[in-house]
XYZ file of C-alpha atoms in Angstrom:
765
model
C 42.282 92.699 -170.908
C 44.569 89.998 -170.020
C 48.077 91.274 -168.761
C 51.408 89.386 -170.234
C 54.980 90.083 -171.155
C 56.488 87.485 -173.015
C 60.566 87.659 -173.656
C 61.469 84.746 -172.883
C 63.228 82.014 -171.213
C 66.688 81.801 -170.148
C 68.820 83.353 -172.103
C 66.512 84.327 -174.637
C 67.160 85.578 -178.204
C 65.583 86.413 -181.397
C 67.288 87.899 -184.477
C 69.474 90.643 -183.046
C 68.501 93.540 -184.815
C 71.943 95.174 -184.721
C 74.881 96.339 -182.609
C 75.208 98.344 -179.885
C 76.911 101.496 -180.286
C 78.154 104.885 -178.071
C 76.332 108.023 -178.614
C 75.729 111.097 -176.773
C 72.240 112.656 -175.475
C 71.893 115.689 -177.323
C 69.565 116.925 -174.335
C 71.431 116.272 -171.631
C 75.149 115.670 -173.123
C 75.116 112.018 -170.944
C 76.985 109.274 -172.940
C 75.122 106.186 -173.580
C 75.621 102.771 -175.034
C 72.306 101.595 -177.440
C 70.470 100.962 -180.547
C 67.641 102.963 -182.081
C 65.146 100.288 -183.141
C 65.078 101.108 -187.044
C 61.055 99.934 -187.385
C 59.792 102.336 -184.670
C 62.683 104.441 -184.052
C 62.913 103.652 -180.260
C 66.277 104.471 -178.793
C 67.145 102.227 -175.817
C 70.698 103.307 -173.864
C 72.896 102.347 -171.083
C 75.740 103.993 -168.798
C 77.547 102.222 -166.286
C 79.735 103.892 -163.265
C 83.455 102.461 -163.414
C 83.753 98.619 -163.466
C 85.883 98.966 -160.135
C 83.528 100.574 -158.299
C 81.501 97.848 -156.896
C 78.524 99.345 -158.362
C 74.816 97.893 -158.760
C 73.200 100.663 -160.763
C 73.281 102.240 -164.162
C 71.638 105.014 -165.858
C 69.860 104.486 -168.697
C 67.458 106.186 -171.196
C 64.059 105.391 -173.284
C 63.595 107.629 -175.996
C 59.923 107.108 -178.210
C 57.799 108.267 -180.557
C 54.624 110.161 -178.955
C 52.435 107.101 -180.525
C 54.679 104.711 -178.479
C 51.879 103.357 -176.097
C 54.563 101.698 -173.908
C 58.133 100.041 -174.165
C 60.594 98.264 -172.083
C 64.084 96.847 -171.296
C 65.585 93.466 -169.850
C 68.833 94.452 -169.612
C 69.891 90.579 -169.681
C 67.950 90.174 -172.408
C 65.226 87.859 -170.929
C 61.868 87.770 -169.138
C 62.247 85.170 -166.154
C 63.751 85.960 -163.201
C 65.490 89.023 -164.068
C 64.729 92.907 -164.053
C 62.387 93.746 -166.386
C 61.660 97.842 -167.129
C 58.398 99.637 -168.531
C 57.182 103.151 -168.986
C 55.195 105.008 -170.901
C 53.307 108.507 -171.370
C 50.491 109.644 -169.156
C 49.797 113.427 -170.037
C 53.034 115.040 -169.450
C 54.866 112.598 -167.046
C 56.559 109.602 -167.994
C 55.144 106.626 -165.677
C 57.745 103.791 -164.859
C 58.073 100.843 -162.679
C 60.659 97.910 -162.257
C 58.931 94.462 -162.842
C 59.920 90.397 -162.314
C 58.232 87.142 -163.357
C 58.510 83.732 -162.494
C 56.329 82.666 -165.314
C 54.967 83.773 -168.183
C 52.121 85.575 -166.683
C 52.014 89.584 -165.964
C 55.406 90.848 -164.419
C 54.904 92.404 -160.789
C 56.094 94.551 -159.034
C 60.252 94.017 -158.195
C 61.237 95.195 -154.829
C 64.846 96.292 -154.483
C 65.328 98.134 -157.597
C 65.371 102.391 -157.119
C 64.339 104.559 -159.970
C 64.460 107.858 -160.236
C 63.610 110.004 -163.262
C 66.626 112.593 -164.192
C 65.498 115.992 -165.163
C 65.808 115.510 -169.238
C 62.766 113.062 -168.990
C 60.190 114.876 -170.741
C 56.814 114.508 -172.948
C 56.336 116.365 -176.001
C 53.868 116.837 -179.012
C 56.321 114.481 -180.980
C 58.153 111.687 -178.593
C 58.202 110.736 -174.664
C 61.805 110.291 -173.141
C 62.704 108.451 -170.226
C 66.048 108.755 -168.389
C 66.274 107.221 -165.363
C 68.747 106.341 -162.720
C 68.590 102.382 -161.937
C 69.798 101.942 -158.141
C 69.874 98.091 -156.635
C 69.673 96.876 -160.578
C 72.795 94.570 -161.401
C 72.214 92.286 -158.719
C 68.704 90.098 -157.524
C 68.200 87.324 -155.477
C 68.030 84.911 -158.674
C 71.059 86.376 -160.935
C 73.006 89.332 -161.687
C 73.602 91.579 -164.895
C 77.737 90.931 -165.924
C 78.346 94.866 -166.671
C 81.915 93.041 -167.610
C 81.125 90.837 -170.341
C 79.214 90.966 -173.630
C 75.288 90.795 -173.921
C 72.718 90.957 -176.285
C 69.888 93.202 -174.405
C 65.989 93.291 -175.164
C 63.398 95.760 -176.170
C 59.865 95.511 -175.956
C 57.268 97.871 -177.954
C 53.675 97.995 -177.851
C 50.927 99.998 -179.794
C 48.246 98.867 -177.421
C 48.039 101.360 -174.057
C 48.295 100.050 -170.712
C 45.060 99.421 -168.623
C 45.519 102.338 -166.111
C 47.960 104.782 -167.340
C 48.310 106.509 -164.079
C 49.490 103.590 -161.962
C 53.005 102.495 -162.192
C 51.967 98.870 -161.737
C 49.068 98.933 -164.540
C 48.070 95.369 -166.562
C 49.137 95.545 -170.022
C 48.754 93.546 -173.240
C 51.576 90.935 -174.267
C 54.094 93.703 -176.661
C 53.544 94.214 -179.895
C 57.088 93.536 -181.032
C 60.398 92.700 -179.174
C 64.091 92.532 -180.236
C 67.587 92.006 -179.262
C 71.227 93.750 -179.720
C 74.629 93.106 -179.115
C 76.562 95.254 -176.993
C 79.307 95.453 -175.094
C 78.657 96.235 -171.547
C 82.255 96.166 -170.284
C 82.947 99.237 -172.818
C 79.972 100.992 -171.350
C 81.752 102.554 -168.491
C 82.468 105.877 -167.743
C 84.672 107.647 -164.843
C 82.739 107.853 -161.568
C 82.993 111.673 -161.925
C 81.097 111.890 -164.836
C 78.682 109.414 -163.750
C 78.081 111.089 -160.368
C 77.458 114.134 -162.363
C 74.740 112.565 -164.536
C 73.362 110.606 -161.420
C 73.045 113.560 -159.467
C 71.121 115.328 -162.641
C 73.776 117.505 -164.107
C 74.558 117.482 -168.187
C 77.457 117.649 -170.035
C 79.822 115.596 -171.992
C 82.292 113.873 -169.768
C 85.518 114.763 -168.837
C 87.552 111.555 -169.863
C 87.570 110.135 -173.325
C 85.648 107.206 -173.452
C 86.886 105.272 -176.574
C 84.471 103.986 -179.546
C 84.005 100.100 -179.324
C 83.096 97.643 -181.276
C 80.941 95.162 -179.852
C 80.235 91.472 -179.949
C 76.533 89.506 -180.252
C 76.134 87.270 -176.990
C 73.253 87.057 -174.122
C 75.720 86.607 -170.970
C 78.442 84.409 -169.760
C 79.426 82.049 -172.759
C 78.602 78.811 -172.024
C 80.486 75.174 -173.581
C 78.746 73.950 -176.190
C 76.853 70.519 -175.654
C 77.115 68.614 -178.770
C 73.996 67.499 -180.615
C 72.847 64.073 -183.113
C 70.508 66.271 -184.671
C 69.975 69.840 -184.187
C 66.126 71.068 -185.727
C 65.660 74.507 -186.741
C 61.573 75.321 -186.360
C 59.156 74.073 -184.096
C 56.762 73.852 -186.751
C 55.062 70.772 -188.035
C 57.988 69.443 -189.605
C 60.779 70.077 -187.012
C 58.218 68.591 -184.363
C 57.147 65.678 -186.442
C 61.297 64.892 -186.958
C 62.536 65.544 -183.787
C 59.763 63.200 -182.033
C 60.648 60.174 -184.610
C 64.336 61.241 -184.037
C 64.313 61.363 -180.040
C 61.917 58.178 -180.376
C 65.089 56.388 -182.097
C 67.360 57.201 -179.027
C 69.023 60.610 -180.874
C 69.994 63.075 -178.606
C 68.288 66.294 -180.221
C 67.596 69.715 -179.807
C 65.068 71.907 -181.774
C 65.570 76.090 -181.169
C 63.131 77.953 -182.531
C 62.725 81.733 -182.790
C 58.950 82.205 -181.185
C 57.627 81.314 -177.846
C 54.900 79.571 -176.380
C 51.199 79.206 -178.034
C 48.879 76.588 -176.063
C 48.922 76.254 -172.645
C 51.145 73.471 -172.502
C 54.003 75.159 -174.020
C 53.528 77.546 -171.256
C 51.349 80.161 -172.859
C 48.926 81.917 -171.127
C 47.612 84.706 -173.418
C 43.892 84.478 -173.220
C 40.763 86.478 -173.173
C 39.117 87.210 -170.066
C 36.286 84.927 -170.877
C 38.449 82.166 -170.447
C 40.049 82.966 -166.806
C 40.285 79.799 -164.762
C 40.805 77.872 -167.850
C 44.008 76.126 -168.689
C 43.898 77.982 -172.313
C 45.186 80.242 -174.201
C 44.062 81.951 -177.431
C 45.632 79.129 -179.712
C 44.447 76.649 -177.444
C 40.259 77.729 -178.274
C 39.481 76.339 -181.591
C 36.724 79.240 -181.893
C 39.043 82.189 -181.547
C 40.269 81.207 -185.020
C 38.795 84.300 -186.607
C 40.507 87.161 -184.227
C 43.978 85.818 -185.253
C 43.016 88.518 -187.511
C 41.652 91.564 -185.576
C 43.658 91.182 -182.556
C 45.079 94.619 -181.700
C 48.267 92.934 -180.480
C 49.241 89.934 -183.090
C 52.702 89.084 -181.462
C 52.516 85.770 -183.383
C 53.120 86.636 -186.796
C 56.774 86.899 -187.490
C 57.933 90.816 -187.940
C 60.553 89.998 -190.815
C 58.375 88.159 -193.095
C 56.168 90.284 -195.280
C 53.455 87.716 -195.561
C 51.473 85.669 -192.625
C 53.878 83.688 -190.950
C 53.604 82.246 -187.337
C 56.623 82.669 -185.003
C 55.566 80.899 -182.143
C 55.637 77.096 -180.795
C 53.689 75.209 -183.405
C 54.232 77.615 -186.313
C 51.283 77.966 -188.534
C 49.866 74.958 -187.102
C 48.971 76.878 -184.024
C 47.520 79.680 -185.617
C 45.444 78.534 -188.698
C 41.877 77.494 -188.886
C 42.797 73.745 -188.140
C 41.442 72.620 -191.639
C 43.079 68.739 -192.013
C 43.315 66.631 -194.983
C 44.560 63.121 -195.379
C 46.778 63.289 -198.507
C 45.665 62.088 -201.480
C 47.589 59.116 -203.414
C 48.446 61.985 -206.063
C 50.217 64.210 -203.629
C 53.022 61.971 -203.493
C 53.320 61.194 -207.376
C 56.086 61.638 -209.782
C 53.368 63.726 -211.819
C 53.522 66.053 -208.813
C 57.459 66.668 -208.901
C 58.043 64.025 -206.337
C 60.971 60.840 -207.164
C 59.335 57.984 -207.490
C 60.524 56.298 -204.162
C 58.185 58.745 -202.312
C 54.977 57.295 -203.961
C 54.422 54.892 -201.544
C 53.434 57.463 -198.229
C 50.578 55.154 -197.159
C 52.784 53.630 -194.378
C 53.573 57.267 -193.227
C 50.606 58.545 -193.285
C 49.492 55.577 -191.027
C 51.483 56.642 -188.520
C 50.315 60.505 -189.165
C 46.649 59.150 -188.599
C 47.670 57.050 -185.567
C 49.277 59.945 -183.758
C 46.951 62.673 -184.821
C 43.143 61.587 -185.906
C 41.210 63.914 -187.868
C 37.455 64.800 -186.468
C 34.287 66.700 -188.594
C 32.723 66.892 -185.216
C 35.195 68.505 -182.336
C 32.471 69.510 -180.023
C 33.283 66.704 -176.876
C 29.344 66.035 -177.144
C 30.062 64.986 -180.546
C 26.924 67.199 -181.940
C 27.403 70.179 -184.616
C 27.290 73.791 -184.307
C 26.294 76.916 -186.515
C 25.624 74.681 -189.486
C 23.224 76.816 -191.563
C 26.162 77.417 -193.746
C 26.496 73.528 -194.810
C 22.793 73.591 -195.161
C 22.643 76.036 -197.832
C 25.915 75.478 -199.357
C 25.009 71.698 -199.760
C 22.054 72.340 -201.389
C 24.047 74.730 -203.927
C 26.215 71.895 -204.319
C 24.072 69.031 -204.798
C 21.953 71.373 -207.377
C 25.278 70.984 -209.160
C 25.800 67.212 -208.954
C 27.997 67.201 -206.161
C 27.780 63.946 -203.680
C 28.184 64.458 -200.173
C 30.555 62.414 -198.207
C 33.078 62.205 -194.882
C 35.930 63.496 -196.467
C 38.767 61.581 -195.002
C 37.011 58.529 -195.003
C 38.189 58.212 -198.925
C 41.140 60.872 -199.810
C 41.419 60.177 -203.256
C 37.486 60.575 -204.195
C 38.262 64.807 -204.469
C 35.717 65.422 -207.833
C 32.246 66.473 -207.267
C 32.280 66.062 -203.688
C 31.727 67.680 -200.232
C 31.496 67.271 -196.622
C 31.713 68.455 -192.985
C 34.965 70.801 -192.644
C 37.680 68.521 -190.809
C 39.930 69.026 -188.276
C 42.929 68.162 -186.208
C 41.329 69.213 -182.603
C 41.160 66.984 -179.966
C 38.800 67.082 -176.676
C 37.619 70.652 -178.092
C 40.969 72.129 -177.959
C 43.425 72.892 -180.910
C 45.971 69.847 -181.147
C 47.852 69.506 -184.114
C 51.488 68.647 -183.633
C 52.388 70.432 -180.745
C 49.515 68.259 -178.558
C 50.804 64.823 -180.150
C 54.563 65.000 -181.449
C 55.832 67.324 -179.583
C 54.072 66.363 -176.420
C 55.910 63.056 -176.884
C 59.034 64.599 -177.330
C 59.737 66.466 -174.635
C 58.648 63.437 -172.234
C 62.378 62.012 -173.531
C 65.559 63.409 -171.760
C 67.107 63.400 -174.627
C 65.491 66.093 -176.195
C 65.784 69.857 -176.074
C 63.493 72.938 -176.733
C 64.716 76.500 -176.893
C 62.422 78.788 -177.200
C 63.011 82.470 -178.657
C 66.202 81.639 -179.804
C 66.782 82.611 -183.366
C 68.971 80.623 -185.871
C 71.100 82.668 -188.341
C 73.460 80.939 -190.489
C 74.648 76.873 -190.216
C 77.833 76.764 -189.877
C 80.156 75.102 -192.753
C 83.306 73.458 -193.308
C 83.010 73.508 -196.882
C 80.223 70.888 -197.458
C 80.195 69.535 -193.919
C 78.125 71.503 -191.434
C 79.692 72.067 -188.094
C 76.546 73.698 -186.021
C 74.047 76.427 -186.236
C 74.686 79.894 -184.946
C 72.234 81.501 -183.114
C 72.517 84.216 -180.988
C 72.305 82.529 -177.647
C 75.298 82.164 -175.937
C 74.362 79.862 -173.351
C 74.196 77.138 -176.171
C 77.680 77.248 -176.586
C 80.857 80.104 -177.547
C 79.108 82.681 -180.206
C 75.798 81.262 -179.988
C 77.003 78.165 -182.079
C 74.770 75.102 -181.177
C 77.563 71.781 -182.286
C 77.051 68.594 -183.646
C 78.229 65.045 -182.497
C 80.203 63.479 -184.510
C 78.344 62.209 -187.656
C 75.889 64.651 -186.716
C 73.265 66.539 -188.631
C 71.333 69.419 -189.266
C 67.773 69.825 -190.201
C 66.036 73.072 -191.537
C 62.284 72.687 -190.602
C 61.626 76.583 -190.348
C 59.435 76.810 -193.437
C 59.390 77.922 -196.717
C 60.511 82.043 -196.152
C 62.311 80.999 -192.751
C 64.450 78.198 -194.543
C 65.379 79.743 -197.586
C 66.904 82.686 -195.667
C 68.892 80.479 -193.361
C 70.435 78.879 -196.620
C 71.125 82.762 -198.214
C 72.940 83.257 -195.007
C 74.972 80.385 -195.430
C 76.121 80.710 -198.912
C 73.377 78.478 -200.078
C 71.227 79.715 -202.977
C 71.495 82.374 -205.756
C 74.135 84.308 -206.193
C 72.376 87.620 -206.042
C 70.611 86.433 -202.642
C 73.717 85.800 -201.294
C 75.245 89.361 -202.443
C 72.538 90.885 -200.026
C 73.431 89.100 -197.517
C 76.925 89.773 -197.998
C 76.078 93.440 -197.939
C 74.725 93.300 -194.502
C 77.174 94.585 -192.029
C 76.004 91.734 -189.426
C 75.202 89.133 -191.437
C 78.116 89.446 -194.233
C 80.930 88.679 -192.345
C 79.402 85.444 -191.028
C 78.987 83.665 -194.946
C 81.987 81.536 -196.017
C 84.501 82.272 -198.430
C 82.918 83.058 -201.775
C 84.788 80.029 -203.085
C 82.866 78.042 -201.182
C 79.366 78.970 -202.213
C 76.871 76.524 -202.864
C 74.742 77.760 -206.436
C 71.671 76.034 -205.680
C 67.727 77.371 -207.186
C 66.520 78.294 -203.278
C 63.598 80.434 -203.450
C 62.131 79.027 -207.084
C 59.639 77.042 -208.060
C 56.999 78.772 -205.024
C 53.689 78.071 -205.448
C 50.283 79.209 -203.341
C 46.726 78.539 -203.678
C 45.519 81.216 -205.523
C 41.888 81.667 -203.610
C 38.936 84.056 -204.508
C 36.082 84.909 -201.992
C 32.540 84.952 -202.717
C 30.175 86.645 -200.185
C 26.423 85.149 -200.138
C 23.614 86.289 -197.947
C 20.697 83.796 -196.969
C 17.872 84.392 -194.354
C 18.568 81.035 -192.118
C 22.420 81.643 -192.068
C 23.712 83.186 -188.839
C 26.891 85.308 -189.155
C 27.816 84.788 -185.594
C 28.206 89.007 -185.736
C 31.025 88.241 -188.244
C 33.003 86.718 -185.453
C 33.625 90.279 -184.216
C 33.118 89.899 -180.427
C 34.460 86.356 -179.834
C 37.284 88.080 -178.052
C 36.015 90.529 -175.581
C 31.931 89.981 -175.840
C 31.263 86.273 -177.223
C 27.510 85.050 -176.735
C 26.933 84.172 -173.603
C 25.730 80.854 -173.631
C 28.448 79.890 -176.133
C 31.396 80.884 -173.913
C 29.525 79.156 -170.975
C 29.453 75.629 -172.906
C 32.991 76.151 -173.827
C 34.585 76.806 -170.135
C 31.886 73.861 -168.874
C 33.059 70.963 -171.223
C 34.613 72.003 -174.194
C 31.062 71.680 -176.290
C 29.570 74.174 -178.676
C 30.862 76.525 -180.950
C 34.172 77.737 -179.864
C 35.012 73.412 -180.099
C 35.325 74.415 -183.861
C 37.254 77.091 -186.145
C 34.845 79.170 -188.340
C 34.794 76.687 -191.569
C 32.201 74.379 -191.679
C 32.068 72.436 -195.301
C 34.482 71.998 -197.942
C 33.987 70.490 -201.484
C 36.268 69.339 -204.391
C 35.671 69.360 -208.091
C 38.207 68.487 -211.220
C 38.780 71.051 -214.230
C 40.548 70.481 -217.357
C 42.722 73.062 -218.821
C 43.010 74.589 -221.987
C 46.623 73.127 -221.701
C 45.145 69.705 -221.420
C 46.002 69.537 -217.508
C 43.730 68.297 -214.422
C 43.178 71.054 -212.010
C 41.156 70.693 -208.832
C 39.149 73.295 -207.137
C 38.875 73.365 -203.194
C 36.203 75.149 -201.657
C 35.618 76.238 -198.258
C 32.428 77.468 -196.406
C 32.086 79.642 -193.481
C 29.568 82.102 -191.765
C 30.691 85.773 -191.848
C 33.200 87.666 -193.986
C 36.542 89.442 -194.145
C 34.927 91.933 -196.984
C 33.070 92.888 -199.226
C 32.461 94.801 -202.197
C 29.052 96.144 -203.237
C 26.807 99.345 -203.587
C 23.484 97.211 -202.826
C 22.376 97.207 -199.313
C 22.352 93.727 -197.688
C 21.771 92.014 -194.486
C 25.052 91.815 -192.712
C 23.229 89.143 -189.973
C 23.013 86.941 -192.766
C 26.028 87.039 -194.947
C 28.426 83.759 -195.342
C 31.832 83.314 -197.466
C 32.693 80.566 -200.020
C 36.439 80.803 -200.533
C 37.111 79.055 -203.917
C 40.937 77.927 -204.247
C 42.828 76.115 -207.047
C 44.815 73.125 -205.297
C 46.955 70.371 -207.340
C 47.553 70.649 -210.863
C 48.147 74.323 -210.713
C 50.753 75.480 -212.609
C 51.825 79.006 -212.126
C 55.385 79.774 -210.351
C 56.946 82.219 -208.003
C 60.019 83.250 -206.784
C 60.089 84.100 -202.982
C 63.773 85.582 -201.582
C 65.255 88.737 -199.206
C 65.858 92.526 -199.645
C 68.885 94.316 -198.396
C 66.844 94.078 -194.884
C 67.075 90.751 -194.957
C 63.461 90.483 -194.439
C 61.820 87.249 -196.768
C 59.681 88.425 -198.752
C 57.624 87.464 -202.403
C 60.174 88.352 -205.365
C 57.799 86.874 -208.122
C 54.011 86.089 -207.032
C 52.993 82.966 -207.974
C 49.493 83.408 -208.506
C 48.081 83.132 -212.362
C 51.553 83.631 -213.696
C 49.929 80.789 -216.353
C 46.866 82.124 -217.655
C 45.479 79.115 -218.052
C 45.067 79.220 -214.077
C 42.960 81.993 -214.117
C 40.850 80.877 -216.733
C 39.658 77.448 -214.667
C 38.774 79.434 -211.752
C 37.106 81.879 -213.640
C 34.928 78.615 -215.243
C 34.300 77.309 -211.837
C 33.256 80.614 -209.981
C 30.740 80.836 -212.942
C 29.716 76.993 -212.700
C 29.166 77.646 -208.907
C 27.299 80.400 -209.036
C 25.112 78.967 -211.947
C 23.102 77.065 -209.291
C 22.498 80.209 -206.928
C 19.161 80.067 -208.486
C 18.206 76.722 -207.184
C 18.416 77.587 -203.537
C 15.251 79.491 -202.661
C 16.673 82.615 -201.003
C 20.514 82.363 -201.526
C 21.542 85.865 -202.769
C 25.310 86.656 -203.989
C 26.577 89.934 -202.399
C 30.330 90.111 -203.910
C 30.783 90.395 -206.633
C 27.525 92.441 -206.933
C 25.199 91.759 -209.882
C 26.743 94.883 -211.852
C 30.230 93.494 -211.937
C 30.852 90.383 -214.115
C 33.097 87.276 -212.634
C 35.903 87.788 -214.971
C 36.438 91.553 -214.095
C 36.009 90.324 -210.073
C 39.039 87.916 -210.801
C 41.019 90.326 -213.354
C 40.505 93.032 -210.724
C 41.126 91.061 -207.784
C 43.599 92.399 -205.376
C 47.236 90.215 -205.577
C 47.887 90.164 -201.894
C 44.088 88.753 -201.550
C 44.997 85.915 -203.551
C 47.091 84.859 -200.916
C 45.994 81.331 -199.162
C 49.808 81.364 -196.743
C 50.117 77.979 -197.953
C 53.712 78.706 -199.765
C 55.644 75.270 -200.796
C 58.208 74.541 -203.416
C 61.190 76.983 -202.197
C 63.410 74.319 -201.682
C 62.260 72.088 -203.696
C 62.786 68.100 -203.961
C 64.353 66.492 -207.166
C 67.542 65.905 -209.090
C 70.614 67.832 -208.997
C 71.033 70.707 -211.021
C 67.161 71.320 -211.028
C 66.419 70.923 -207.281
C 67.703 72.012 -203.544
C 67.299 68.880 -201.965
C 67.507 65.223 -202.890
C 65.118 62.243 -202.396
C 66.473 62.021 -198.969
C 65.855 65.850 -198.705
C 69.868 66.208 -198.345
C 70.724 70.160 -199.220
C 72.837 69.180 -202.579
C 76.165 69.868 -202.345
C 76.613 69.143 -198.537
C 76.954 66.513 -196.462
C 74.397 66.461 -193.267
C 72.276 69.332 -194.165
C 68.335 68.601 -194.566
C 65.151 70.081 -194.902
C 62.114 68.793 -193.272
C 59.018 71.247 -194.238
C 56.857 72.849 -196.873
C 59.707 74.255 -198.969
C 60.280 70.987 -200.272
C 56.925 70.150 -201.753
C 57.041 70.134 -205.231
C 53.499 71.400 -205.970
C 50.158 71.908 -204.288
C 48.988 69.170 -202.537
C 45.100 68.096 -202.803
C 44.272 69.806 -200.004
C 45.139 72.410 -197.097
C 49.011 71.297 -196.790
C 49.467 70.304 -192.949
C 48.143 66.800 -193.705
C 50.325 66.314 -196.520
C 53.237 68.092 -194.908
C 53.062 66.052 -192.136
C 52.778 62.708 -193.297
C 55.764 63.933 -195.842
C 57.459 64.779 -192.604
C 57.046 60.951 -191.130
C 58.723 59.667 -194.557
C 61.497 62.165 -194.687
C 62.584 61.565 -190.960
C 62.480 57.820 -192.295
C 64.771 58.039 -195.047
C 66.937 60.840 -192.503
C 67.572 57.926 -189.810
C 67.928 55.433 -192.820
C 70.888 56.920 -194.721
C 73.986 56.063 -193.760
C 76.521 57.977 -192.144
C 74.537 58.996 -189.631
C 75.083 59.371 -185.825
C-alpha cells in the first residue's frame, strides 16, 4: 500500500464540524477541551498547563470505537511543517507516534516530542483509548502552536489498517476522513498542581475552578486580509476556466477549494505500488478510473454530500471517466432554456478546443487497446442503421451514430482543466490557489457581497477573504456545493434557509431575515437517468472486471504504461458511444446516449454465464428529458437530493423502455451475443420499473441555480445572482437542461462564455 497522510497546506481547513467544549473524562477525571466527531464517534481532547508556565507540553486523548483502524490529530490544523500524532490498537496495546511531513508524502518520525502513555490508556472489546503526555510538543524547528489563542485543530480517521500494527512508524494509506473544529486553546489551561497530578498518572477532578468558555473558530494567528478582484469558490471545471481567463485579463484572483491535491502536478502522491518511480497519481492514470469505486480508502468523495461528488482539485473532472464531447448547437438554444444571448457558443467552444483538444486514441502510440467491445457493439448498431463517425468532428450529428469514445486525456494521462487552465493560471503572480479551505458563506451587506467567510484565519480576520473595490465573487462549487453556500448566505427558499438558521454554528452567520433573498435555489434539477445492460460475447475480454488494476495489474499493460504511456492504462474503461433521437408521446424529442465498456458494475440473473466475457452497455436519456427534481440540505446541512429527478415525467421512462427494446431487437444479428441482465425471465418494462432509484444516478447534476429570467431563475444572462450586485455562479448548476453528452465539455464551453460576459459587464474591478 502506498503510504500517505494528506491534511493540507499552511493553515489548512475544511468544514469545521463544530466547536470544541470542556468535558471531564469519566475514567480518569481529567478535564479536556475537545470534541466527539458525530460521524465516527471518536473523541479528541487536549489540556495544557498554566499559560504563564512557559511549558511546551500538553496532555491529550483519543477515544475511538474499536473499528477505528487508526486515528490522528494535528493540534495546529495542518499537515506540513507541524506536529502530527497518530495511534491505533494492536491487540491489548495502543501504538502511537509523533510524525512530521515537509511534503504530501508519508509523514516520518519526528524528533523532539516525547510521548508517554498515561495509565488510563486501554483497549476493550468496544473501544481503544489513548491518553498521553506530549512533551516538547508545542514548539518545533519550523513553527509552534499558540496555546494562548483560538485555533482549529484537525483530526483524521481511517477504516484501513496500518501496514504493520506492531511498528510505531508503520506506513499506512491516506485517511478515510478528516475534519476540524474550533477550539479556544487559551481557555484549555489548568492549574500547575492539577496538570502535574494528571501528567504523573494521577486521576481526579481539578482542585481549582475552571470556567466554561465559548469558543471561536480560526486556524491560528489571525492575519490581515488580502483583498482580491475576484474570489472563486471551487477548483472544478467552471472555477478553473474562470480563474484562468480572469487572471489572464490581469485581475487579482484567488481560488479556494475544500479539497486537496489530485494529480501529481497539483501535489498529489496517492498512487499504486506498480507506478513507483513515475510522476503520476491515481488521478493521472486514465485506466485506474474503475478503481475510484472500489478503493478501500476513497478520500476524494465529499463526505457531506449524499451522492458522488469530488472534493479535490479538478472536482469531478479529476475522478470521472474522462468522456469529453464538444457541445452541440442545441446545448445552448432557447429551446433548452438558455437566454438568446447564449446561442452562439462556437467562439467559446473553439477557445476550449484550442486549450483542451479531445482524443479518441489516447495511447501515445496512437493505437487502441482492448477494443473487442467496440467491435461487438458496432456490429449490433450497424444492423440497426447506425453510422460510424468520429464523434467530435461533427458535434451536431447525434442521431443513429456511434464512434470511439473521446476523452480529454493528453500524453496518456488525465488532463482536463487541471492540466490546461489551472496550469497556465498558476504560472501568473496574480493568481492564488488555496487548497483544503472551506467556504461557509458569502458575506453580505444587503445586496452587496463583501467577501467569503472561510475557516482559515490566515486569509483574514474570522477567516473572511475580502474584495477590492468593485470586486466580485464567483461560486463554482457545483450543483450541490454552490446551492448550499447560497442557503448559508440567506439566498434561496425559506425552508432551506430556516434549516441553516437552526444550526448552532451557521445560523448566527446568516444576514438579517429582512435581507434574505427568495430564489428557486435547488429546483429545476436534472440528471441523466441511466440503465445498465450486461452482455457476454466470446470475443470480449472483460479485463477481469477491472478488479486488480490497483494492486495486481497485468504485467505487460503496467509495463507499457510505465515505459511510454501506452496501452490499456492510457485510456479509461469506455470504448464506444452512440446516440439516437426518439419522439415521445408529448411530441418532444429526447436523445438516447449509450456507453460501452468491458466488465460490469453489477448484474442480476439466476443463469450461469462467463464473467470473463462480459461487458456493459449503459443507456442514458440526455437532451430533451423533461423530468426535474430538487436538491437541498437537511438539518445537519448535508447536501442531498430532496426530490429525485429521474422519471418524474412518465414519458421519459416510456422513451427509454422503447429505446432499450429497439437496441435489444438487434442482439440476434450478432452471433454469440447474449444478454445477461436483464435475463430472459425479465421484461424490459419490469426491469426499468424495478430499477433502484439510486442506480439511475449518472452524477451529471445540472440546473440547481438555473439561468434565466427574474422570478423564474437564480442567475441572469450574465450569471449574476438575482438580488445581488456582485455575486456570480459559473458551474454546472446554472445549466438549464441536460446537454447532449456527458456534460463536462458543455460545462467548460459555458464557463468560457460566462467569464467573458462577467469581464464585459460594467461596474467590475
